[in-house]
Every structure is written in C-alpha cells, then in structure tokens.
mmCIF file with all atom_site columns, N, CA, C and O in Angstrom:
data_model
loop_
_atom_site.group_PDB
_atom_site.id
_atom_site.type_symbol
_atom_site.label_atom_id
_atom_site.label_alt_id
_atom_site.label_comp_id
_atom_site.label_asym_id
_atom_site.label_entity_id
_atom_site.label_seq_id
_atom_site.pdbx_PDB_ins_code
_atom_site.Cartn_x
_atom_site.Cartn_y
_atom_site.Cartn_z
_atom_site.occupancy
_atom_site.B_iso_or_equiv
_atom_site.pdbx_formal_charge
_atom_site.auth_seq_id
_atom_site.auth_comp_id
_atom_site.auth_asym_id
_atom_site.auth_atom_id
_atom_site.pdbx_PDB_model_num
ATOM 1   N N  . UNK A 1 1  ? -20.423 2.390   7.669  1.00 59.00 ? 1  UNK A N  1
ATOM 2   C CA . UNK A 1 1  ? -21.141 1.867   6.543  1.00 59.00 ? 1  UNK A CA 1
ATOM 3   C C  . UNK A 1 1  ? -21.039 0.348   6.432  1.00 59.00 ? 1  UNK A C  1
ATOM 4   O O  . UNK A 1 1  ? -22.093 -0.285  6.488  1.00 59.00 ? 1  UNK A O  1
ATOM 5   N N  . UNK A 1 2  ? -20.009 -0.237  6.297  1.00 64.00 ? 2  UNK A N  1
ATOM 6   C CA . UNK A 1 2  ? -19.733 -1.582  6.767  1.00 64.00 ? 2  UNK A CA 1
ATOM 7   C C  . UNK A 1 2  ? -20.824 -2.439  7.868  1.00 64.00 ? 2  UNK A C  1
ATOM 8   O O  . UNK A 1 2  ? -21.456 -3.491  7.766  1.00 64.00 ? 2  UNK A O  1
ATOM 9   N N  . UNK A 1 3  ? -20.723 -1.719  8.620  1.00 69.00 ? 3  UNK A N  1
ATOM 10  C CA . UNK A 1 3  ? -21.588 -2.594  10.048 1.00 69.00 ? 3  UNK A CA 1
ATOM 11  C C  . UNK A 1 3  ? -23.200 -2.589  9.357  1.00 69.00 ? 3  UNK A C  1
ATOM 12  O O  . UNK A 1 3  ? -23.912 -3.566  9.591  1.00 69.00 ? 3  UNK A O  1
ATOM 13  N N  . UNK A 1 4  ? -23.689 -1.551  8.577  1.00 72.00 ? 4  UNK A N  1
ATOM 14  C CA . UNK A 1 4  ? -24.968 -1.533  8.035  1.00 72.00 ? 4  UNK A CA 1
ATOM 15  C C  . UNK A 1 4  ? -24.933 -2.593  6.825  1.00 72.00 ? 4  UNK A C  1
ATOM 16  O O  . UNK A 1 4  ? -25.957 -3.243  6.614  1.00 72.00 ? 4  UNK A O  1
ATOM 17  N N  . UNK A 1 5  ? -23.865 -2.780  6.070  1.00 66.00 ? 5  UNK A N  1
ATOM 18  C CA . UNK A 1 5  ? -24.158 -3.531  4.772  1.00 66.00 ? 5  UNK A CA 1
ATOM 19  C C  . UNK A 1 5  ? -24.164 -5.254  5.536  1.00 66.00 ? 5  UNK A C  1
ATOM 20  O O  . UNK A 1 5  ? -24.835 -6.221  5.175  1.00 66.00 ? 5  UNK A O  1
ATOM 21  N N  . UNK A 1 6  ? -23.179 -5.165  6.658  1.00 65.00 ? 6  UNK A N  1
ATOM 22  C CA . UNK A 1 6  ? -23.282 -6.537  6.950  1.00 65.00 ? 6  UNK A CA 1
ATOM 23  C C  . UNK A 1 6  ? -24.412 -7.244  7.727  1.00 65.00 ? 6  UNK A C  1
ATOM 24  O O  . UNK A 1 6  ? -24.624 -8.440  7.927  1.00 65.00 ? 6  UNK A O  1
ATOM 25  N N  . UNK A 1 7  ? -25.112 -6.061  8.124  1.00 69.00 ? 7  UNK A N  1
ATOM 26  C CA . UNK A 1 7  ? -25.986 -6.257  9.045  1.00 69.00 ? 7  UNK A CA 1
ATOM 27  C C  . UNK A 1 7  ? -27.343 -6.653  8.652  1.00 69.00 ? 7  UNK A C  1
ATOM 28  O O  . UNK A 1 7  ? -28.043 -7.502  9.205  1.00 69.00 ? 7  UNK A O  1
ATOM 29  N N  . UNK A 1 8  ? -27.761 -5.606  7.159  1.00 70.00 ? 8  UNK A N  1
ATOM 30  C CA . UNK A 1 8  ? -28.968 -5.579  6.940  1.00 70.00 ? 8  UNK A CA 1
ATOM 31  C C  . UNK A 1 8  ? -29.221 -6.094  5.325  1.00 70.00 ? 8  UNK A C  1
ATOM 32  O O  . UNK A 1 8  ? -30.346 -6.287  4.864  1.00 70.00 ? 8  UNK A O  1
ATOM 33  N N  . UNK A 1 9  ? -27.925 -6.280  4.546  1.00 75.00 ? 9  UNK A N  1
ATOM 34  C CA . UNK A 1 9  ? -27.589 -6.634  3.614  1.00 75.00 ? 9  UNK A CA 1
ATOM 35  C C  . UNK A 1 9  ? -27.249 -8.437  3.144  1.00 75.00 ? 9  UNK A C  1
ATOM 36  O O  . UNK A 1 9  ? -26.789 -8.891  2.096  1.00 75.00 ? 9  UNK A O  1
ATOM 37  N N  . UNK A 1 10 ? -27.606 -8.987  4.137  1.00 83.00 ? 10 UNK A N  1
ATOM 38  C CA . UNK A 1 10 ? -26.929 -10.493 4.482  1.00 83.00 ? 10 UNK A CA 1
ATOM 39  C C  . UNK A 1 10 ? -25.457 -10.455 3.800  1.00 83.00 ? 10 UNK A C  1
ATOM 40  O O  . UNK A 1 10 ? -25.521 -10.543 2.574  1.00 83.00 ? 10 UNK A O  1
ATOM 41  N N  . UNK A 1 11 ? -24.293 -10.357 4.268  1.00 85.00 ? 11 UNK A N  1
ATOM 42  C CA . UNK A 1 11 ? -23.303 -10.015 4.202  1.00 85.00 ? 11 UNK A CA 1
ATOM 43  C C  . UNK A 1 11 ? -22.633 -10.890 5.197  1.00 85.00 ? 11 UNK A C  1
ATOM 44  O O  . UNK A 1 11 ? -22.858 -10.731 6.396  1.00 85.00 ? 11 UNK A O  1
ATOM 45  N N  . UNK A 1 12 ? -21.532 -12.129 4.610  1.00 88.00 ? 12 UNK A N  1
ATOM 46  C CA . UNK A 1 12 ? -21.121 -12.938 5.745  1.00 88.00 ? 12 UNK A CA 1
ATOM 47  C C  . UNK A 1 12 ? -19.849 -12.525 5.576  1.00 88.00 ? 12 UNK A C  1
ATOM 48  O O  . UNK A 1 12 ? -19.302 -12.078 4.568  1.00 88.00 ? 12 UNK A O  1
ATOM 49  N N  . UNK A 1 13 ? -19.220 -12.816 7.218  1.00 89.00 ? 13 UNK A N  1
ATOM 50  C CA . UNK A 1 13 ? -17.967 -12.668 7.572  1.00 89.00 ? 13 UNK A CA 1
ATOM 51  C C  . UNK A 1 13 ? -17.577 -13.875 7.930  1.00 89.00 ? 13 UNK A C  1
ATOM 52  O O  . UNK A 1 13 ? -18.436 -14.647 8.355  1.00 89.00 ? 13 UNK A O  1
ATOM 53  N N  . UNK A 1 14 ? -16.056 -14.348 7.829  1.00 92.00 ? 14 UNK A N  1
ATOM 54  C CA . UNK A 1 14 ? -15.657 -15.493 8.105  1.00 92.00 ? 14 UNK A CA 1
ATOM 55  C C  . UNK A 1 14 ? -13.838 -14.871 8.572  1.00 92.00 ? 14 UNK A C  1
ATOM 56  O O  . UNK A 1 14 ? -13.245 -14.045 7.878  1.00 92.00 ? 14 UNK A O  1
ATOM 57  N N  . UNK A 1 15 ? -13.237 -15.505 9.866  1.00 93.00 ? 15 UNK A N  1
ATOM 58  C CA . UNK A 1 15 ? -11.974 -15.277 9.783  1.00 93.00 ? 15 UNK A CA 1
ATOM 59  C C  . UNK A 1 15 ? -11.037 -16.488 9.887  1.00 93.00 ? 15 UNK A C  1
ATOM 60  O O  . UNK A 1 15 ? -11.176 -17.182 10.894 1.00 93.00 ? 15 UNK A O  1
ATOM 61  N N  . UNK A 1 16 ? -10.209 -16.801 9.095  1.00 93.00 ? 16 UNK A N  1
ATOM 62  C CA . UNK A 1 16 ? -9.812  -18.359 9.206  1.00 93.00 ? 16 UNK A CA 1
ATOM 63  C C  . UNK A 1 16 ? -8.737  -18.226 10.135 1.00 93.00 ? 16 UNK A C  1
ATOM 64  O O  . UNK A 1 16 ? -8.510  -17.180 10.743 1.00 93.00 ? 16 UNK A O  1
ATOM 65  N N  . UNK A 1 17 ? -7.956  -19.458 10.274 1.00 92.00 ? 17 UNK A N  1
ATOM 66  C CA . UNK A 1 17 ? -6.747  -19.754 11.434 1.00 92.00 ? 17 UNK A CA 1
ATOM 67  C C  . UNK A 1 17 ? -5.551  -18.951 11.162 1.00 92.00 ? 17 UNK A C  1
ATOM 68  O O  . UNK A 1 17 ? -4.632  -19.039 11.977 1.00 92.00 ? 17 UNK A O  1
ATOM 69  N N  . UNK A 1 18 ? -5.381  -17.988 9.888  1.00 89.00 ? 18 UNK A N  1
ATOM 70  C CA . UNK A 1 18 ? -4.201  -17.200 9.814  1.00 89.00 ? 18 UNK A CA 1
ATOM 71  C C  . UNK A 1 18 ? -4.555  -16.219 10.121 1.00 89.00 ? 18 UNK A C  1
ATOM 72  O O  . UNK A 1 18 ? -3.591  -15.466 10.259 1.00 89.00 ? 18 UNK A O  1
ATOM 73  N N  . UNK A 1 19 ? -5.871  -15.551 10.415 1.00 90.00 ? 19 UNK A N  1
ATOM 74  C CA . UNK A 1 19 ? -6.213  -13.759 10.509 1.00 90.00 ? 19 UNK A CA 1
ATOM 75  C C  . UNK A 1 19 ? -6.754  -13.307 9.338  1.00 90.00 ? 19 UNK A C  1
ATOM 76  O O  . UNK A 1 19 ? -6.915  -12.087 9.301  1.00 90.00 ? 19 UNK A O  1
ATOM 77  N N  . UNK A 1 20 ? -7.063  -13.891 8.426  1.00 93.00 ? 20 UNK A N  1
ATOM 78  C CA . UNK A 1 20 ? -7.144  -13.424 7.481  1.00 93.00 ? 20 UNK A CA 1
ATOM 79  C C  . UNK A 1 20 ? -9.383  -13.226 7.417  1.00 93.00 ? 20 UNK A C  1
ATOM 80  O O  . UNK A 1 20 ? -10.116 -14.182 7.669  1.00 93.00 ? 20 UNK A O  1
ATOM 81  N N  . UNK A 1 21 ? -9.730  -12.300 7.167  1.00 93.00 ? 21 UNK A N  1
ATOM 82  C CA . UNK A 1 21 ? -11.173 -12.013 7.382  1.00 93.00 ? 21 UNK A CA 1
ATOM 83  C C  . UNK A 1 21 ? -11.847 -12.022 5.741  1.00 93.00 ? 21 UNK A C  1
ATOM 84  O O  . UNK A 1 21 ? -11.514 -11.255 4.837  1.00 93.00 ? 21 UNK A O  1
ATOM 85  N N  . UNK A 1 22 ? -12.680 -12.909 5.681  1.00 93.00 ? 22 UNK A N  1
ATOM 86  C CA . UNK A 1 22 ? -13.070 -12.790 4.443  1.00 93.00 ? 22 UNK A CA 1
ATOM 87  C C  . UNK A 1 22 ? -14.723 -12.612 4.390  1.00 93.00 ? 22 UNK A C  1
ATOM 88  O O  . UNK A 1 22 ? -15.520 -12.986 5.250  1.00 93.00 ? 22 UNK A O  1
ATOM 89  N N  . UNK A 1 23 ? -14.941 -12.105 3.449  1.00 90.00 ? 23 UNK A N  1
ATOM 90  C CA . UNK A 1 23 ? -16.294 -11.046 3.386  1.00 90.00 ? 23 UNK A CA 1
ATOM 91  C C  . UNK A 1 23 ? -16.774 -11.503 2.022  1.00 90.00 ? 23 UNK A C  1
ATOM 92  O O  . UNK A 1 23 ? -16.237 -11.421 0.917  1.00 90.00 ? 23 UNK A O  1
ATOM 93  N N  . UNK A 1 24 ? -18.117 -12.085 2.472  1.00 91.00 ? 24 UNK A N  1
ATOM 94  C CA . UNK A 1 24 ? -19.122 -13.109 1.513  1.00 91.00 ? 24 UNK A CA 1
ATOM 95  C C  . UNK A 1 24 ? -19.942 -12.146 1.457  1.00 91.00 ? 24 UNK A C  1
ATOM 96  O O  . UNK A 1 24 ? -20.436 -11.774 2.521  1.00 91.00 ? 24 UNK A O  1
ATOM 97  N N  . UNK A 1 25 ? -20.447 -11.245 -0.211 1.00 89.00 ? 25 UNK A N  1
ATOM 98  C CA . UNK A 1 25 ? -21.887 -10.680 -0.340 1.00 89.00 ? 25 UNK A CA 1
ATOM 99  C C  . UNK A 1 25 ? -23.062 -11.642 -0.667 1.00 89.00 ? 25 UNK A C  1
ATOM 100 O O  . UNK A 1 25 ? -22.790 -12.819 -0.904 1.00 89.00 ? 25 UNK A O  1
ATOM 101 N N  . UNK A 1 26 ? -24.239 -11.256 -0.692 1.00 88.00 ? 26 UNK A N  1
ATOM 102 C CA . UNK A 1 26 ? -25.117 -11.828 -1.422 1.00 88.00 ? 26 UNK A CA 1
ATOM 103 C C  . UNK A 1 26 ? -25.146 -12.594 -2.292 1.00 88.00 ? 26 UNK A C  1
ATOM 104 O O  . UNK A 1 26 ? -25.924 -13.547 -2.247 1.00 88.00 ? 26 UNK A O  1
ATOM 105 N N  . UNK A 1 27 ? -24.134 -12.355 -3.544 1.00 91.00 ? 27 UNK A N  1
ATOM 106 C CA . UNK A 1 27 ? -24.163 -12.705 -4.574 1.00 91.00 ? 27 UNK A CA 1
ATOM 107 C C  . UNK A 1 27 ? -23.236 -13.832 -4.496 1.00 91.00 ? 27 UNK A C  1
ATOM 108 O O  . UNK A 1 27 ? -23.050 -14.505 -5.510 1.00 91.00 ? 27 UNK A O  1
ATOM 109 N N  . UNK A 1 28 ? -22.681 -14.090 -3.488 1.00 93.00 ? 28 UNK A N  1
ATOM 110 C CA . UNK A 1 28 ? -21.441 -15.509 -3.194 1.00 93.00 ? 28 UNK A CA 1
ATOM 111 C C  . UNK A 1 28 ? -20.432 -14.851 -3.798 1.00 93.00 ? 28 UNK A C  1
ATOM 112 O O  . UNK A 1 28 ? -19.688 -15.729 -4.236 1.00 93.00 ? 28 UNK A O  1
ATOM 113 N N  . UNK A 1 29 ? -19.908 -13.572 -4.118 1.00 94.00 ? 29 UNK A N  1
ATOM 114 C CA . UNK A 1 29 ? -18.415 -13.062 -4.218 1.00 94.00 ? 29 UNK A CA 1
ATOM 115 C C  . UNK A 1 29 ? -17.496 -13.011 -2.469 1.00 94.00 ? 29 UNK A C  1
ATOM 116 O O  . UNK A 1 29 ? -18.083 -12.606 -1.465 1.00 94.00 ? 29 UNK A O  1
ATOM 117 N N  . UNK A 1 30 ? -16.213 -13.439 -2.446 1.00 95.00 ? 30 UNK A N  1
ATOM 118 C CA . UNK A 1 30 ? -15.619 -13.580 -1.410 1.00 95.00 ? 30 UNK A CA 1
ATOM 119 C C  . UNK A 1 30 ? -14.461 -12.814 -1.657 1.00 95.00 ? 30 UNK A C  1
ATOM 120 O O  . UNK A 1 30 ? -13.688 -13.081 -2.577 1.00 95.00 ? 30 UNK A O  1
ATOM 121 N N  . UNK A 1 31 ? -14.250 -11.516 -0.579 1.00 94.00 ? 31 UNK A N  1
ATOM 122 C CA . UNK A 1 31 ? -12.710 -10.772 -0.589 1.00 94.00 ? 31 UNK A CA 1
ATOM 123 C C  . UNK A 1 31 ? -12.535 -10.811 0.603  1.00 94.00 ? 31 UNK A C  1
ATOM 124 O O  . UNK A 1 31 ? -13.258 -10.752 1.598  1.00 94.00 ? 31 UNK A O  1
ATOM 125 N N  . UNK A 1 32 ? -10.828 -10.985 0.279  1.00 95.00 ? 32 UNK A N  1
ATOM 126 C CA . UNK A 1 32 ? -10.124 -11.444 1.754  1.00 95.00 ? 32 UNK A CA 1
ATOM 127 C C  . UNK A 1 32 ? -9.632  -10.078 2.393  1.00 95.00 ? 32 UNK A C  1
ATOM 128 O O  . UNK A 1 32 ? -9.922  -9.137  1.654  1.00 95.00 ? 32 UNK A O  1
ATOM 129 N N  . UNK A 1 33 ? -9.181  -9.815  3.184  1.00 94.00 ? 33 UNK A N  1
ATOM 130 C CA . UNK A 1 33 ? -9.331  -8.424  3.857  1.00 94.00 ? 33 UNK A CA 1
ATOM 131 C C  . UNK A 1 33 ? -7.533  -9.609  5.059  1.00 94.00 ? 33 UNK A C  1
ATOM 132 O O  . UNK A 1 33 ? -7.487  -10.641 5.727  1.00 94.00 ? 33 UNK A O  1
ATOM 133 N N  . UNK A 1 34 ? -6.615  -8.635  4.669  1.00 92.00 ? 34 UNK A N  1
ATOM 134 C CA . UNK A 1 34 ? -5.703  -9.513  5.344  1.00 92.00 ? 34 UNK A CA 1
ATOM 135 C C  . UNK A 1 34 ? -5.239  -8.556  6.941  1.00 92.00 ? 34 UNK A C  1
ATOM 136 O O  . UNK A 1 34 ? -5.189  -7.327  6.962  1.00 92.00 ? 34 UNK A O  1
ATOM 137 N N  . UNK A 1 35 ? -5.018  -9.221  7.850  1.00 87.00 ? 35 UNK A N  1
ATOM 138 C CA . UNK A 1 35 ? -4.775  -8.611  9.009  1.00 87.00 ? 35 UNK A CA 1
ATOM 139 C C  . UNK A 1 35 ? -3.705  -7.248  9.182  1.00 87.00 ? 35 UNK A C  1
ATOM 140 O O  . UNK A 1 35 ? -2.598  -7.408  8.669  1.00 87.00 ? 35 UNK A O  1
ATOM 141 N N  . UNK A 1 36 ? -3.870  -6.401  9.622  1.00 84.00 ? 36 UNK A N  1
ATOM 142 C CA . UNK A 1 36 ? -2.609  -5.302  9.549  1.00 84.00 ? 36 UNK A CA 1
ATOM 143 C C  . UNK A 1 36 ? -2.301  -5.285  11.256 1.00 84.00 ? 36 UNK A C  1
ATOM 144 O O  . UNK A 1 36 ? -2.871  -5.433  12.338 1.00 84.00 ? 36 UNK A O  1
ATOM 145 N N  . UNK A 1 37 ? -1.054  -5.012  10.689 1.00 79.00 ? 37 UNK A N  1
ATOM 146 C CA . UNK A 1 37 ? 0.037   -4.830  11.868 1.00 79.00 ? 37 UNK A CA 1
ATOM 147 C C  . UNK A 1 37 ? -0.457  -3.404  12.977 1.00 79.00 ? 37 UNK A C  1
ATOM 148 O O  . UNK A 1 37 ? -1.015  -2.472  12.398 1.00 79.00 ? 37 UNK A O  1
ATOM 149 N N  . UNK A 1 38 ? -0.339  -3.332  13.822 1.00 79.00 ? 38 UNK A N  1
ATOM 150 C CA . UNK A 1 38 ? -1.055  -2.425  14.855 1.00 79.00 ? 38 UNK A CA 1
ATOM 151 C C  . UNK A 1 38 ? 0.051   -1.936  15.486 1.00 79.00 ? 38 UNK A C  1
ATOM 152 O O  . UNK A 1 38 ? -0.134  -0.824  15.980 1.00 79.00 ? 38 UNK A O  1
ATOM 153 N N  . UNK A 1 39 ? 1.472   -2.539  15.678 1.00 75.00 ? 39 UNK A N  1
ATOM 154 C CA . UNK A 1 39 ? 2.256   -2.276  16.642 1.00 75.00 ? 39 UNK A CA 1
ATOM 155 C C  . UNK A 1 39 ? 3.800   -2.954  16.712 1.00 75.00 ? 39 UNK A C  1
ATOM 156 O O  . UNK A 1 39 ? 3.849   -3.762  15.784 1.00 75.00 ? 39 UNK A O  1
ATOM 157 N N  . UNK A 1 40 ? 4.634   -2.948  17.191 1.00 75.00 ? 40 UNK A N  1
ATOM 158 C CA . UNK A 1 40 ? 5.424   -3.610  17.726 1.00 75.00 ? 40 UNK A CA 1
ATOM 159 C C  . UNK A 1 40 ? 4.564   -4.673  18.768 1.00 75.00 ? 40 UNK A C  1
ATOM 160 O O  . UNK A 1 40 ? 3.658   -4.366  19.543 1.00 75.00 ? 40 UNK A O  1
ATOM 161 N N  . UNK A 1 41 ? 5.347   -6.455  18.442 1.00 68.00 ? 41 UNK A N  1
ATOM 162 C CA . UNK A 1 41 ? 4.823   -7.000  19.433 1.00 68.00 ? 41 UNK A CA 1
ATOM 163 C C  . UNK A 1 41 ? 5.877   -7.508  20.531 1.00 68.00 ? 41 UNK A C  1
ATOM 164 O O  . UNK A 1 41 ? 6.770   -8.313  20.268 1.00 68.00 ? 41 UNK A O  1
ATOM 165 N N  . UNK A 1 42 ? 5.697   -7.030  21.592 1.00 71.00 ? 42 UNK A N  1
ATOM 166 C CA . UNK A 1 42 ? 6.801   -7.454  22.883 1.00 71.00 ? 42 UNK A CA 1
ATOM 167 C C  . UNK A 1 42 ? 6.075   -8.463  23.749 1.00 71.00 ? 42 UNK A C  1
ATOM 168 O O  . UNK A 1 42 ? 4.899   -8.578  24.097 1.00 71.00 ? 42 UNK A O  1
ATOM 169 N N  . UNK A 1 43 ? 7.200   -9.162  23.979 1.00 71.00 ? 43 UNK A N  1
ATOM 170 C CA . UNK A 1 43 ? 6.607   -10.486 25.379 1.00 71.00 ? 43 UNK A CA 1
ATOM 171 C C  . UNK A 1 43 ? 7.131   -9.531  26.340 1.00 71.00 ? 43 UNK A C  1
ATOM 172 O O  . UNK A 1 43 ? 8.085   -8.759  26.244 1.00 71.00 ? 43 UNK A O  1
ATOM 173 N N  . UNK A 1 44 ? 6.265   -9.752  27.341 1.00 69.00 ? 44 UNK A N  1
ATOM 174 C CA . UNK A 1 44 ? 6.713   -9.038  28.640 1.00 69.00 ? 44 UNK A CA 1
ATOM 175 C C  . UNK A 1 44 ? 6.622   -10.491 29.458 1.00 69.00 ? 44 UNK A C  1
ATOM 176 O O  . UNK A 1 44 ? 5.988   -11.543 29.384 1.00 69.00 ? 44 UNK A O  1
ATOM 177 N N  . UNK A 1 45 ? 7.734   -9.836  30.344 1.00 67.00 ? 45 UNK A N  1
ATOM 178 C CA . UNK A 1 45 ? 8.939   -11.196 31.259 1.00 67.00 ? 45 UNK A CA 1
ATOM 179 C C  . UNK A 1 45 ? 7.871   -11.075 32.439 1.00 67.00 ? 45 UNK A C  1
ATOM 180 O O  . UNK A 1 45 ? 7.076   -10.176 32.714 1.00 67.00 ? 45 UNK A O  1
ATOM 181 N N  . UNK A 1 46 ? 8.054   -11.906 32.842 1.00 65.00 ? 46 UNK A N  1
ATOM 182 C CA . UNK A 1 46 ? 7.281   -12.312 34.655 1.00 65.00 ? 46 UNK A CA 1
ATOM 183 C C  . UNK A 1 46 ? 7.879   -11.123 35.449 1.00 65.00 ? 46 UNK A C  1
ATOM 184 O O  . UNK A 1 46 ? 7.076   -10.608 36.226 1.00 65.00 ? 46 UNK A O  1
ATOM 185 N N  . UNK A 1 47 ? 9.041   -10.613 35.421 1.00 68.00 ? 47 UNK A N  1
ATOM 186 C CA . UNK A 1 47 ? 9.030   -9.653  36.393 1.00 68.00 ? 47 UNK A CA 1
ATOM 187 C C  . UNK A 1 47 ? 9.151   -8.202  36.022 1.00 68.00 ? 47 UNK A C  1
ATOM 188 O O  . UNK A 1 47 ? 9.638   -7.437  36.855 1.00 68.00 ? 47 UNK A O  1
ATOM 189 N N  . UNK A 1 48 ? 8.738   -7.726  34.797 1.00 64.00 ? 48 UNK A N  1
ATOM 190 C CA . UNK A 1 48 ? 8.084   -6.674  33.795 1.00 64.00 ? 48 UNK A CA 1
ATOM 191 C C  . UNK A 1 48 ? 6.605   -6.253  34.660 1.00 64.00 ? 48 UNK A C  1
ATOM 192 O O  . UNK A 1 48 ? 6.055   -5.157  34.764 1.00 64.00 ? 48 UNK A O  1
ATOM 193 N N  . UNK A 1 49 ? 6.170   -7.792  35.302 1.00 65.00 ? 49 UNK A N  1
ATOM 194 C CA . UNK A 1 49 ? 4.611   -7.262  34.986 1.00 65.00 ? 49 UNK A CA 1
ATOM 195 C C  . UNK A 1 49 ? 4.097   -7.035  36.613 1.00 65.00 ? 49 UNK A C  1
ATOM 196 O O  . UNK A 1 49 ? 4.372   -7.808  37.530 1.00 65.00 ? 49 UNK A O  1
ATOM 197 N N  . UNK A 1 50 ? 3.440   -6.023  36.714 1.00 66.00 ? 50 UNK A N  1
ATOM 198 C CA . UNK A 1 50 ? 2.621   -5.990  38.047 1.00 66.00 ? 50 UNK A CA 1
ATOM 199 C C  . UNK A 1 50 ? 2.179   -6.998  39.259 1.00 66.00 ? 50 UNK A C  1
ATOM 200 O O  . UNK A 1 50 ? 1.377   -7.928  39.163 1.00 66.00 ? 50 UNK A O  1
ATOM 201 N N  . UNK A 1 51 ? 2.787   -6.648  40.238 1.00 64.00 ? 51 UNK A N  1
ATOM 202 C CA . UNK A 1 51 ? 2.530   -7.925  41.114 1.00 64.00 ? 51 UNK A CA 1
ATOM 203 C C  . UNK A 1 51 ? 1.504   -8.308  41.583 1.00 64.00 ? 51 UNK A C  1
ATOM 204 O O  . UNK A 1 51 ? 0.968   -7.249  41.910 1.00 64.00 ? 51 UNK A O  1
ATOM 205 N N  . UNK A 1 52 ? 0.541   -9.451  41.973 1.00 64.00 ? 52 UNK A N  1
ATOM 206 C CA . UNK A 1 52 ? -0.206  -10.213 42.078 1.00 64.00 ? 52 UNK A CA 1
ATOM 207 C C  . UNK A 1 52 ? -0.884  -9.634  43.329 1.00 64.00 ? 52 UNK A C  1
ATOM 208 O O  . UNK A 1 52 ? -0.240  -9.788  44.367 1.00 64.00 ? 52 UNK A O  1
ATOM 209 N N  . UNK A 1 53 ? -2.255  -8.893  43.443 1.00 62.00 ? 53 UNK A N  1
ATOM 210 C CA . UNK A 1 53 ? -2.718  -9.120  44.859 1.00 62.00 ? 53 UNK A CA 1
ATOM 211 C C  . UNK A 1 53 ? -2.531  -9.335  45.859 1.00 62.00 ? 53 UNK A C  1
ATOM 212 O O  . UNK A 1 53 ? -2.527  -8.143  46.167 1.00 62.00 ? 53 UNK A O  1
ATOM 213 N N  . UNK A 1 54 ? -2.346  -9.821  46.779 1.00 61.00 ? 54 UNK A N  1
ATOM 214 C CA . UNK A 1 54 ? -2.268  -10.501 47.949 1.00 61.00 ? 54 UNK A CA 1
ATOM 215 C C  . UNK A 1 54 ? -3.811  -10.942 48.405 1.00 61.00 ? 54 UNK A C  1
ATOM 216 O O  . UNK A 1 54 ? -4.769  -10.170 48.448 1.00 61.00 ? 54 UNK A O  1
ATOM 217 N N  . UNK A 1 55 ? -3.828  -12.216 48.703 1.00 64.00 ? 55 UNK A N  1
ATOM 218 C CA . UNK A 1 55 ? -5.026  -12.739 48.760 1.00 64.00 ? 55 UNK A CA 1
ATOM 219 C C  . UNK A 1 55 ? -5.938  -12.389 50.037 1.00 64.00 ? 55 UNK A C  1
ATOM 220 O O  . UNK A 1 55 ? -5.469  -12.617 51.152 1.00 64.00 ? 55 UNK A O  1
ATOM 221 N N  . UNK A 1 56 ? -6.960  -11.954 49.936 1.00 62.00 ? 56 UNK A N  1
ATOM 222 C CA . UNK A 1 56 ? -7.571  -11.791 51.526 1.00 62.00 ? 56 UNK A CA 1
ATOM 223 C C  . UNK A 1 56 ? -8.226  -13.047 52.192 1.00 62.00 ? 56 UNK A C  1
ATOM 224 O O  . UNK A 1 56 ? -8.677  -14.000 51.557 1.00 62.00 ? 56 UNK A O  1
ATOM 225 N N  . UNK A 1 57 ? -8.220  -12.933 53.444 1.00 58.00 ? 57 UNK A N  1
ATOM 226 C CA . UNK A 1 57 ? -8.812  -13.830 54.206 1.00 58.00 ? 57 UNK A CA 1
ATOM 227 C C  . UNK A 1 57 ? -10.347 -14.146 53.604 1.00 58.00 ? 57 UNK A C  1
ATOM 228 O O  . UNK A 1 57 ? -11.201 -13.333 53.248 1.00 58.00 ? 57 UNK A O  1
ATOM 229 N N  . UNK A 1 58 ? -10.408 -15.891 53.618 1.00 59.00 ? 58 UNK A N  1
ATOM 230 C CA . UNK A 1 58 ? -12.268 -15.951 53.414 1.00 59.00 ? 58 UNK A CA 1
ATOM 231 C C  . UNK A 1 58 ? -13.054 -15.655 54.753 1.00 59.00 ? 58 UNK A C  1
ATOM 232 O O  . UNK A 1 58 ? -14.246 -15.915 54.589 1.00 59.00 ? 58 UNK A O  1
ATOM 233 N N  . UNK A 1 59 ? -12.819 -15.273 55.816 1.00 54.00 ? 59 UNK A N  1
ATOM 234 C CA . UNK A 1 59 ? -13.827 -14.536 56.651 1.00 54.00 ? 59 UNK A CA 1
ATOM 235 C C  . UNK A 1 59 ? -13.819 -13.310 57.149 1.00 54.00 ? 59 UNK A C  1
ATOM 236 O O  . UNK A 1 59 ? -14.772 -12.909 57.817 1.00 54.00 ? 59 UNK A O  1
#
C-alpha cells in the first residue's frame, strides 16, 4: 500500500545522513520513520573472508 500512496499520491521521501527516512504527504505534513536494527553487526577480518580468484591470463 505504501509503494501506491507514494507513487500515485505525490508522496515524498527523503533519508538524511543518520538513516532516518522521512515521509512528506501532499499536504506538507513530515513523519520520520527511524531506521531498525536487522541484526547483529560483525566486521569480518581479511582472513574470515573467501579468497580472491586467481587471475587468468589476457590471451
């Protein structure tokens, strides 16, 4: 329902430099919609991660 009101409704979206998504109707009312957490976040180390190709010959 969302994707239709923004779509066909002139309905602006804006997301600023913190994550935070804010949602402009018609009428110039603005609600902020704040980012949610999805997960644990882990750095994975250089040797965690899958090794690199090996490059093939260019001919």
């Amino acid at each position: 329902g969302h994707h239709l009101g923004k779509t066909h409704h002139s309905y602006r979206i804006h997301t600023d430099t913190h994550g935070t998504t804010w949602w402009t109707t018609p009428a110039g009312h603005q609600y902020p919609v704040e980012p949610e957490t999805i997960g644990p976040l882990v750095k994975r180390l250089a040797r965690d991660r899958p090794a690199e190709p090996a490059e093939t010959a260019p001919f």
